[in-house]
mmCIF file of C-alpha atoms in Angstrom:
data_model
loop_
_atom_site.group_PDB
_atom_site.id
_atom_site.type_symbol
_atom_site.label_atom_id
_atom_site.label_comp_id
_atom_site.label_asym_id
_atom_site.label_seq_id
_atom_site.Cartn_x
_atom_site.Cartn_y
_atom_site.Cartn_z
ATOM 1 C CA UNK A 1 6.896 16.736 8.040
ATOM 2 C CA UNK A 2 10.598 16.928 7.532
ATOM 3 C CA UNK A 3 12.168 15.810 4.639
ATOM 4 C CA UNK A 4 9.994 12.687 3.950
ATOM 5 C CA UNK A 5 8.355 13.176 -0.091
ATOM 6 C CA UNK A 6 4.323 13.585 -0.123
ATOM 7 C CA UNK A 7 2.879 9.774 -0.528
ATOM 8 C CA UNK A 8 1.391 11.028 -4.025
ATOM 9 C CA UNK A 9 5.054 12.600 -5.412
ATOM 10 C CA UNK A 10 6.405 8.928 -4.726
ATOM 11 C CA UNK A 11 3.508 7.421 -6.350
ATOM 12 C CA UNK A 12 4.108 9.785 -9.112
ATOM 13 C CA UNK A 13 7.714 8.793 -9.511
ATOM 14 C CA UNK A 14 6.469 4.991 -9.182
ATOM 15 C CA UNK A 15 4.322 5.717 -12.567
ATOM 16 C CA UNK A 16 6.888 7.524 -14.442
ATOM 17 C CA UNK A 17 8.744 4.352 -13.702
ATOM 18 C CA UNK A 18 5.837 1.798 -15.148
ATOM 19 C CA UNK A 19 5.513 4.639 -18.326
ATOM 20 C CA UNK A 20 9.271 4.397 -18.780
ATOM 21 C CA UNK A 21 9.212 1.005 -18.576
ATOM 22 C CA UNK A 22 7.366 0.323 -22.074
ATOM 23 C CA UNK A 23 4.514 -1.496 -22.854
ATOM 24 C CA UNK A 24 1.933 -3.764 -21.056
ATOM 25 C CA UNK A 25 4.697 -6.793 -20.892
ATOM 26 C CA UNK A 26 7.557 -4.679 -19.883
ATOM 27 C CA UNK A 27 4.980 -2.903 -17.311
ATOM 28 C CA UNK A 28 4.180 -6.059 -16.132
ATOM 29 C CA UNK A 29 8.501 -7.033 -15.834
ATOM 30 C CA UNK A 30 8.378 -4.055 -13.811
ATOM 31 C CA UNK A 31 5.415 -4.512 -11.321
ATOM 32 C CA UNK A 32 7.438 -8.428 -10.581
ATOM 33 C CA UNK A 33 10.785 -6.726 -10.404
ATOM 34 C CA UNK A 34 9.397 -4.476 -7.404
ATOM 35 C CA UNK A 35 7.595 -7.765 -5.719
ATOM 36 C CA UNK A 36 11.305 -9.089 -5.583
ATOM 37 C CA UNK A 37 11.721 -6.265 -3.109
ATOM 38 C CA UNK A 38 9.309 -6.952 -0.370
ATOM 39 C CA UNK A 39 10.313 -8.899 2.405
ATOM 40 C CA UNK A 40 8.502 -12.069 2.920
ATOM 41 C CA UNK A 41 6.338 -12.543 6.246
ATOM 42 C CA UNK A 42 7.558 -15.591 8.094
ATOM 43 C CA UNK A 43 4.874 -18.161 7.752
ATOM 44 C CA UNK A 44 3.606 -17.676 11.451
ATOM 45 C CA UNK A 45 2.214 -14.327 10.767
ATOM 46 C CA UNK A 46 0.069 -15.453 7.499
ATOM 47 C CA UNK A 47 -2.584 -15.773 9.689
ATOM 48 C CA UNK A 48 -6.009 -15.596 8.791
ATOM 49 C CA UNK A 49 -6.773 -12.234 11.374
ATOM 50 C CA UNK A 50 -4.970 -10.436 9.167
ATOM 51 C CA UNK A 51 -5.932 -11.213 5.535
ATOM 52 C CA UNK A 52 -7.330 -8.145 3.785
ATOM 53 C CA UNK A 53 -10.760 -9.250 2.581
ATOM 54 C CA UNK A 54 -11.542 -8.894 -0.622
ATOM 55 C CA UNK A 55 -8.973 -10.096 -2.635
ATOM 56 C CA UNK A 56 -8.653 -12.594 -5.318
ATOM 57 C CA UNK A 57 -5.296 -13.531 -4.129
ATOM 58 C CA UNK A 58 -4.323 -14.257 0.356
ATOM 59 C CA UNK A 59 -3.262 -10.849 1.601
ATOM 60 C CA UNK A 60 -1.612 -10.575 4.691
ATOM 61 C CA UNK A 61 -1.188 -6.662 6.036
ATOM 62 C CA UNK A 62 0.377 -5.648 9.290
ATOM 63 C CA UNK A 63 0.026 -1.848 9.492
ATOM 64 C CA UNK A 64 1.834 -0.215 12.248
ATOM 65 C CA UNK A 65 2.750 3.498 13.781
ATOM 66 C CA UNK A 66 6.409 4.113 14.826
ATOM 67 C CA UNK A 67 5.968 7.676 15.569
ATOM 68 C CA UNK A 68 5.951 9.482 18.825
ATOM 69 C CA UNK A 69 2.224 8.837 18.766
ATOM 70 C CA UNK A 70 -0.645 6.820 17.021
ATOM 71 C CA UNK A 71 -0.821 8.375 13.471
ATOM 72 C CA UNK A 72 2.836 9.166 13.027
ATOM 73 C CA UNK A 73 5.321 7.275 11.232
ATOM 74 C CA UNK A 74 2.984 4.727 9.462
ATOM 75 C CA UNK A 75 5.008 1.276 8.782
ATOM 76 C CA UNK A 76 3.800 -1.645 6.589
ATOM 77 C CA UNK A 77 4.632 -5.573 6.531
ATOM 78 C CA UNK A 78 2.668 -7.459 3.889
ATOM 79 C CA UNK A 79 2.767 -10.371 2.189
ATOM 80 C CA UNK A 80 0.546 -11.921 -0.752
ATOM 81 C CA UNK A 81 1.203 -15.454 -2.342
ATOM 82 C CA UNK A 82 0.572 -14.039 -5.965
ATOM 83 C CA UNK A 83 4.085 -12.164 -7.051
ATOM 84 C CA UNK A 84 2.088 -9.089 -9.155
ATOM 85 C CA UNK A 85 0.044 -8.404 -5.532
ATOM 86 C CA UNK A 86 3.208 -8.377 -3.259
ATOM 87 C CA UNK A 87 4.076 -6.062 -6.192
ATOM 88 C CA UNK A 88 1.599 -3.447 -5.283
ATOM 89 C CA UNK A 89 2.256 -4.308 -1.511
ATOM 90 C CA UNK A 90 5.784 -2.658 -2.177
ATOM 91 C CA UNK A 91 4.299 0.461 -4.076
ATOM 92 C CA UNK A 92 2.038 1.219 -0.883
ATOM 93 C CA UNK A 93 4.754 0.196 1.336
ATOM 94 C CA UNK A 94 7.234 2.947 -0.563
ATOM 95 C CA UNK A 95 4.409 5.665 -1.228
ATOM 96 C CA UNK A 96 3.161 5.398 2.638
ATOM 97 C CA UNK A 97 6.058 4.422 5.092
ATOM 98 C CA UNK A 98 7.050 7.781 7.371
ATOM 99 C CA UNK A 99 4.077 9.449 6.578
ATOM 100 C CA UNK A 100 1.014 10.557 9.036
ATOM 101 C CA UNK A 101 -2.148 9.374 9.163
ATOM 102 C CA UNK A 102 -4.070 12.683 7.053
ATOM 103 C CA UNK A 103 -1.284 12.197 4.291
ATOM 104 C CA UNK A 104 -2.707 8.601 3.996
ATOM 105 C CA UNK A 105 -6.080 9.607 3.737
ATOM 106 C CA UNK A 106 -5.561 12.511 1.622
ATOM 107 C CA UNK A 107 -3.562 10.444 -1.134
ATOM 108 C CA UNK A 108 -5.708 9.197 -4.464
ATOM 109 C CA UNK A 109 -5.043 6.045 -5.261
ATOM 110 C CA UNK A 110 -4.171 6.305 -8.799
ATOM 111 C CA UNK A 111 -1.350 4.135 -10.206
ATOM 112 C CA UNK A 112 -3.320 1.537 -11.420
ATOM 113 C CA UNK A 113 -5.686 3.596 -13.814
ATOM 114 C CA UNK A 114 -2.248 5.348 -14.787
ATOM 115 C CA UNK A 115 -0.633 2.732 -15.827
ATOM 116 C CA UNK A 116 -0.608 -0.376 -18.361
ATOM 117 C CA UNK A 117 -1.844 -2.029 -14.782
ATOM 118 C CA UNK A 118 -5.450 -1.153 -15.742
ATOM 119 C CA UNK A 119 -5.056 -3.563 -18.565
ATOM 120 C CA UNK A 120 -3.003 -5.753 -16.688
ATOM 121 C CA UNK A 121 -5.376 -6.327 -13.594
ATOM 122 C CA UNK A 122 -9.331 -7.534 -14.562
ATOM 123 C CA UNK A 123 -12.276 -6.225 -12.315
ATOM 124 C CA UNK A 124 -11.488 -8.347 -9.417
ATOM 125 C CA UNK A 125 -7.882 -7.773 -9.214
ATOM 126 C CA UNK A 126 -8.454 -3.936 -9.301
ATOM 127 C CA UNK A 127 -10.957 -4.064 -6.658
ATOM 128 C CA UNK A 128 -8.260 -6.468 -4.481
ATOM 129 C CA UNK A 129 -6.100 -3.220 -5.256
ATOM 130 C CA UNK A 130 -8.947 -0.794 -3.702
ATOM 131 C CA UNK A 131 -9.327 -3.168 -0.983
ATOM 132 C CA UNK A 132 -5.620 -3.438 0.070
ATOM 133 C CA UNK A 133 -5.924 0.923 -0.292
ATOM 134 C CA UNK A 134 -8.659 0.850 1.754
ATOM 135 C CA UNK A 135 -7.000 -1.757 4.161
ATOM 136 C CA UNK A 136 -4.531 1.097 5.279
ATOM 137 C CA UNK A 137 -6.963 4.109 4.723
ATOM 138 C CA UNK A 138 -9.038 2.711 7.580
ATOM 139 C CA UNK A 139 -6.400 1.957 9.589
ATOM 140 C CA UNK A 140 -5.146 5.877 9.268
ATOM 141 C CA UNK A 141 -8.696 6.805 10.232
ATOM 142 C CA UNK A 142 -8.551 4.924 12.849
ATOM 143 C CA UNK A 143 -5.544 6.698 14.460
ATOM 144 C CA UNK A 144 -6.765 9.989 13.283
ATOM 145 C CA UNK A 145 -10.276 9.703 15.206
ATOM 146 C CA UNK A 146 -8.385 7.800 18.572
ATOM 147 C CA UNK A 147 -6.581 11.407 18.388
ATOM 148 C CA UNK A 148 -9.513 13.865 17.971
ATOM 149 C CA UNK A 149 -11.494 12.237 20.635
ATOM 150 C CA UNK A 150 -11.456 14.205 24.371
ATOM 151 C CA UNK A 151 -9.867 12.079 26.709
ATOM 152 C CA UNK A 152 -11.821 12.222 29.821
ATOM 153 C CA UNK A 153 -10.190 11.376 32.788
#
């Protein structure tokens, strides 16, 4: 894997960062201060195809591999038109980008339940959370089971 951190030691470093950060408010400073960090999707690709269902808020997710082959090098473009949801676009956009599919799948969500987020986000923004999570876990799966398939030919 090189030299590229384990998606849950970023995440990790991404909570120490919300702890550090104070209390609920300051969290929440925090959480908008890493929004600011995402580049925006052009309006042409906020198209509906790609809007992660389930969400409160419009998510647009375009996940990609730039490895040598499907399920290497995972890459994420997202955009959301609330500011706290491009937010957590970034934090899965820093804890996954590099990484191969089974790293992905293998990573617990858990920086929301960590955090002051979990007071911060009601019921339905939590599940938008799992949803977005579950957006690229699928996606890995995808790759993963395209590669463990026989290719006849």
């Amino acid at each position: 894997m090189g030299n590229v951190k384990a998606p849950d030691e970023i995440q990790q470093e991404f909570i120490d960062g919300f702890v550090a950060a104070g209390d609920t408010f300051e969290q929440f400073d925090y959480l908008l201060q890493l929004s600011a960090q995402l580049e925006e999707l052009p309006e042409e690709r906020k198209v509906k195809e790609v809007l992660v269902e389930g969400c409160q808020s419009q998510v647009w997710l375009y996940p990609s591999w730039e490895g040598a082959s499907s399920g290497e090098g995972f890459a994420l473009e997202g955009d959301s038109d609330t500011l706290m949801v491009r937010g957590v676009i970034y934090l899965f956009q820093q804890m996954f980008s590099g990484q191969d599919a089974r790293a992905i799948i293998e990573c617990p969500v858990r920086f929301v339940e960590e955090t002051e987020l979990v007071y911060i986000f009601d019921a339905k923004r939590q599940a938008g959370v799992s949803a977005i999570a579950s957006t690229i876990k699928d996606f890995a799966r995808k790759a993963l089971s395209n590669k463990e398939e026989p290719h006849h030919g």
